[in-house]
PDB file of C-alpha atoms in Angstrom:
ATOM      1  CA  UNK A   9       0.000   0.000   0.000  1.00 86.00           C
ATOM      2  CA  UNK A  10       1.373   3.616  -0.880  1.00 92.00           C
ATOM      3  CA  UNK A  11      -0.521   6.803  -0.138  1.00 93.00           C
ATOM      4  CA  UNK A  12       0.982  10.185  -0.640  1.00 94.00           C
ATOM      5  CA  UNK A  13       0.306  12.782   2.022  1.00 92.00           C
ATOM      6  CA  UNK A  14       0.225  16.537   0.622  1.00 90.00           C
ATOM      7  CA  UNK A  15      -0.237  19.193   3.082  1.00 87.00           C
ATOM      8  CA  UNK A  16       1.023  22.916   2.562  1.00 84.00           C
ATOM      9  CA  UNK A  17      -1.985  24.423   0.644  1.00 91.00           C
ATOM     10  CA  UNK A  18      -3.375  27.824   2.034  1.00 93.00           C
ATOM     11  CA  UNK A  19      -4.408  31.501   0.998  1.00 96.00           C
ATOM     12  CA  UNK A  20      -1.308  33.923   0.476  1.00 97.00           C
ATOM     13  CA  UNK A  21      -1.927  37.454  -1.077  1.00 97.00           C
ATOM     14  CA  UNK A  22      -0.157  37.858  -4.697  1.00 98.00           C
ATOM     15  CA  UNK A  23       3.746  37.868  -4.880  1.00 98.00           C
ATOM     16  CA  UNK A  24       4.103  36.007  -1.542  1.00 98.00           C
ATOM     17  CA  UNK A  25       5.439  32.626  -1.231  1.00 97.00           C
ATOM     18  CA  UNK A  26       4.460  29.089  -0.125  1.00 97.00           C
ATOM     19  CA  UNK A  27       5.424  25.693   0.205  1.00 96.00           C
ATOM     20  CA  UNK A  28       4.123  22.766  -0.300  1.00 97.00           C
ATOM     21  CA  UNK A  29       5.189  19.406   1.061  1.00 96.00           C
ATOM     22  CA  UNK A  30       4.292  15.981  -0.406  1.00 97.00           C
ATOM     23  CA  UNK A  31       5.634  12.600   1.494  1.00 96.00           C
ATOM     24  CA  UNK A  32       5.213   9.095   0.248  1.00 96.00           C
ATOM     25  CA  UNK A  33       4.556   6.375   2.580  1.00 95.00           C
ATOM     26  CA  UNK A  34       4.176   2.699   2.181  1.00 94.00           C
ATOM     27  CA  UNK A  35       5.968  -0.404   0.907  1.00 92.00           C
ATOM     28  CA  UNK A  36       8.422   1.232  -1.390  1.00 93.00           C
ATOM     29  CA  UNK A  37      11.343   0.226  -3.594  1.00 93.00           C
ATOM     30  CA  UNK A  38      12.360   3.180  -5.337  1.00 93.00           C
ATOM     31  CA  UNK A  39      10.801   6.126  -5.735  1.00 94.00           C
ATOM     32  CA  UNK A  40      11.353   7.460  -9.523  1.00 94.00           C
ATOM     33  CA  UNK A  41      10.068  10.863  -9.395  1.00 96.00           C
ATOM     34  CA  UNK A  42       7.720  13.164  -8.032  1.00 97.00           C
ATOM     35  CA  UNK A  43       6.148  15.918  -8.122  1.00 97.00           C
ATOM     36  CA  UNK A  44       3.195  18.204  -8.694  1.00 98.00           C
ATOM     37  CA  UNK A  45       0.554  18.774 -11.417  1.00 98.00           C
ATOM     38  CA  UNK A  46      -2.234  21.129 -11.010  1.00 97.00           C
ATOM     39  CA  UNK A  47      -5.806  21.627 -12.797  1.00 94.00           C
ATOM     40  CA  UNK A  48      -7.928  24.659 -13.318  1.00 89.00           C
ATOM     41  CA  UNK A  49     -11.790  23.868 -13.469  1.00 87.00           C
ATOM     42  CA  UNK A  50     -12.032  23.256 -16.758  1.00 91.00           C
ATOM     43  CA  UNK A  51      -8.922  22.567 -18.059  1.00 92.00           C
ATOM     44  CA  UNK A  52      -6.847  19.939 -18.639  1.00 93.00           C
ATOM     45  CA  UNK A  53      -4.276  18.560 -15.553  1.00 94.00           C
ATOM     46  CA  UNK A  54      -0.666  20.006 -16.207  1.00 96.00           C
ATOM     47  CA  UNK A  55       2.756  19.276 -14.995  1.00 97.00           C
ATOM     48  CA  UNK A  56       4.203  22.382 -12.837  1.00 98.00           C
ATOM     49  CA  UNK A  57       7.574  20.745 -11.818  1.00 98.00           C
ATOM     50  CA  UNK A  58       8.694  16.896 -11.161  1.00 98.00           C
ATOM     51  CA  UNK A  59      12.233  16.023  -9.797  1.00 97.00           C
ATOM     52  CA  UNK A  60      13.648  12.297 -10.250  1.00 95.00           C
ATOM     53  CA  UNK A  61      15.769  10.265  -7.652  1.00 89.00           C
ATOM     54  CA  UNK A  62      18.909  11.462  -9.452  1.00 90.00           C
ATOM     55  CA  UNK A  63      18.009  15.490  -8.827  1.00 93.00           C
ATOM     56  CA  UNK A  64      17.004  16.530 -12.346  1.00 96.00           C
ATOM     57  CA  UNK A  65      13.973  18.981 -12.598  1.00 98.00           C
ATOM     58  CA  UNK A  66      11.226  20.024 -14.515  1.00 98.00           C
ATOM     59  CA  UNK A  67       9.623  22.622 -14.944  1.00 98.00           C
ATOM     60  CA  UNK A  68       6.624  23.798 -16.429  1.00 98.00           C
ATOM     61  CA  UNK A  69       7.238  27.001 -19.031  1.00 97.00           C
ATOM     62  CA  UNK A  70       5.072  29.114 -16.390  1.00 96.00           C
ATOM     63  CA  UNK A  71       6.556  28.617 -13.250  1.00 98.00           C
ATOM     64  CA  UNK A  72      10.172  28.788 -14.392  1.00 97.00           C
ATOM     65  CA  UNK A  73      11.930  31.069 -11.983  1.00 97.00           C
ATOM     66  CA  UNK A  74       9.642  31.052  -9.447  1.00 98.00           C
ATOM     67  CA  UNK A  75       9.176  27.737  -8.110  1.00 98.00           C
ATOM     68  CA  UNK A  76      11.432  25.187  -6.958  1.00 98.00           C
ATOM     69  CA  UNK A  77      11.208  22.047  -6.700  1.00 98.00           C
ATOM     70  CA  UNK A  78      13.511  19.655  -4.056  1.00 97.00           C
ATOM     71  CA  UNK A  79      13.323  15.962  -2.046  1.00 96.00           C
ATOM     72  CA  UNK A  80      14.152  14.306   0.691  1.00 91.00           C
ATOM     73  CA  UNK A  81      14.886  11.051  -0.105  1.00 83.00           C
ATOM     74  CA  UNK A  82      15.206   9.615   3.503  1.00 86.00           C
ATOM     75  CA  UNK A  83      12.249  10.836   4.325  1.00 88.00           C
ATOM     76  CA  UNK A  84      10.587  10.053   0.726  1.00 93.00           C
ATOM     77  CA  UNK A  85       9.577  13.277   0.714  1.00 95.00           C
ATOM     78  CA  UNK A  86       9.069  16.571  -2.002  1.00 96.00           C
ATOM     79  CA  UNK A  87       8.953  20.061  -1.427  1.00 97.00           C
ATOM     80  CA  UNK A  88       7.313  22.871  -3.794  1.00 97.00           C
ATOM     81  CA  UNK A  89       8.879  26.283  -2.595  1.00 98.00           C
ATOM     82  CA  UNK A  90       6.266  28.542  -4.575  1.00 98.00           C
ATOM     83  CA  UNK A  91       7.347  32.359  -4.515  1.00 98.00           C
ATOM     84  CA  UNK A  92       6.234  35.577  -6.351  1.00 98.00           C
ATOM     85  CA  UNK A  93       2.337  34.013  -6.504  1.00 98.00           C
ATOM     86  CA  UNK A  94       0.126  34.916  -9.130  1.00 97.00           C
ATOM     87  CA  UNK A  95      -3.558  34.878  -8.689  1.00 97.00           C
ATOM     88  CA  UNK A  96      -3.802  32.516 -12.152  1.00 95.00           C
ATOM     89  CA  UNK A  97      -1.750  29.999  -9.475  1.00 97.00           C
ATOM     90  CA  UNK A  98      -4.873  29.176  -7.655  1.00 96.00           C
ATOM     91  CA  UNK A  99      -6.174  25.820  -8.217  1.00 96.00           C
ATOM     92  CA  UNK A 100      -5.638  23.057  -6.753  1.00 96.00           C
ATOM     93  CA  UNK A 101      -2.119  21.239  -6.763  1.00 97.00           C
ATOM     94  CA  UNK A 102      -2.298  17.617  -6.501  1.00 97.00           C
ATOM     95  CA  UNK A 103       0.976  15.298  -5.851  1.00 97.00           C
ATOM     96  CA  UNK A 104       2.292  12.720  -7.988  1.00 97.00           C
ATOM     97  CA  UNK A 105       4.852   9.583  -8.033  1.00 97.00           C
ATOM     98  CA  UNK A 106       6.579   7.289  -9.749  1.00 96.00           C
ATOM     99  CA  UNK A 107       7.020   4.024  -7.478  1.00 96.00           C
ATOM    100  CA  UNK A 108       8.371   0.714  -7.889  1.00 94.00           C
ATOM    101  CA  UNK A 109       7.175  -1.118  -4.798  1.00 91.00           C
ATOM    102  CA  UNK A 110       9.239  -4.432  -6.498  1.00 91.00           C
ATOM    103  CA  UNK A 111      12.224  -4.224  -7.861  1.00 90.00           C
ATOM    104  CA  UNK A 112      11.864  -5.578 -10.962  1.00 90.00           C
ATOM    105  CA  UNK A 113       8.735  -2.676 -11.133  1.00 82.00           C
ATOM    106  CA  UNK A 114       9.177  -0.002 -13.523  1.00 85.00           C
ATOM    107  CA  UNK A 115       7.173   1.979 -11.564  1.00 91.00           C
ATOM    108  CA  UNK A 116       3.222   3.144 -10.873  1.00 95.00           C
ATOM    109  CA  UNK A 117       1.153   6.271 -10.936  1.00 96.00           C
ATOM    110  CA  UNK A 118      -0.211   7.497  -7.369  1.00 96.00           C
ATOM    111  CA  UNK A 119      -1.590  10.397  -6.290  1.00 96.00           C
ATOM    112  CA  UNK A 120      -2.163  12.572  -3.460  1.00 96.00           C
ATOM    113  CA  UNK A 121      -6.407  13.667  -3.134  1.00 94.00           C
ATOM    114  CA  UNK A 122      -4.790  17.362  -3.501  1.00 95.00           C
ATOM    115  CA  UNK A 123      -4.386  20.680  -2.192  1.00 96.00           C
ATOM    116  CA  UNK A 124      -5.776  24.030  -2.491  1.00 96.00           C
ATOM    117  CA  UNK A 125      -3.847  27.068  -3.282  1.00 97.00           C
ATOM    118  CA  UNK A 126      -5.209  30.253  -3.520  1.00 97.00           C
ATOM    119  CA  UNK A 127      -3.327  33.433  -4.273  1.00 97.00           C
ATOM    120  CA  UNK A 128      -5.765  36.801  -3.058  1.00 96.00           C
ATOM    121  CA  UNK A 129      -5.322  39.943  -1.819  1.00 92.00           C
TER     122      UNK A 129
END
């Protein structure tokens, strides 16, 4: 069983900053990557940034410069540092990994239920 816990979520005022925290718990191999995708009503889900077990990042085109994305592997754990928030960044940010709970797994899709950001004056 793997579940991923996401808290951090809250109400900032525009250009301020947050962080979000995302930790995977279970029976785990490897973790390959996480990360965090967020969806507008609407729209379609899109990546905002992803970091593998090696370190490299991703970034989505709209967040470049102002997020950052970093892990904890001991803990099996991701951080979102969000800074200079727009209010086009609220929605609702949901977590997402890679896992291998077997090593000869090339690794699932889970999930965290998500959490709300919302950027307001």
């Amino acid at each position: 069983q793997v579940q991923l816990v996401e808290p951090g979520g809250g109400l900032v005022q525009p250009g301020g900053s947050l962080r979000l925290s995302c930790a995977a718990s279970g029976s785990i191999f490897s973790i390959i990557s996480m990360g965090w995708y967020r969806q507008a009503p609407g729209k379609q889900r899109e990546l905002v940034a992803t970091i593998t077990k090696n370190g490299t990042t991703n970034y989505a085109d709209s967040v470049k410069g102002r997020f950052t994305i970093s892990r904890d592997n001991a803990e099996n754990t991701v951080f979102l540092q969000m800074n200079s928030l727009k209010p086009e960044d609220t929605v609702v940010y949901y977590c997402h990994a890679a896992i291998s709970v077997v090593p000869w797994d090339g690794g699932m899709d889970y999930w965290g239920t998500g959490t709300l950001v919302t950027v307001s004056s």
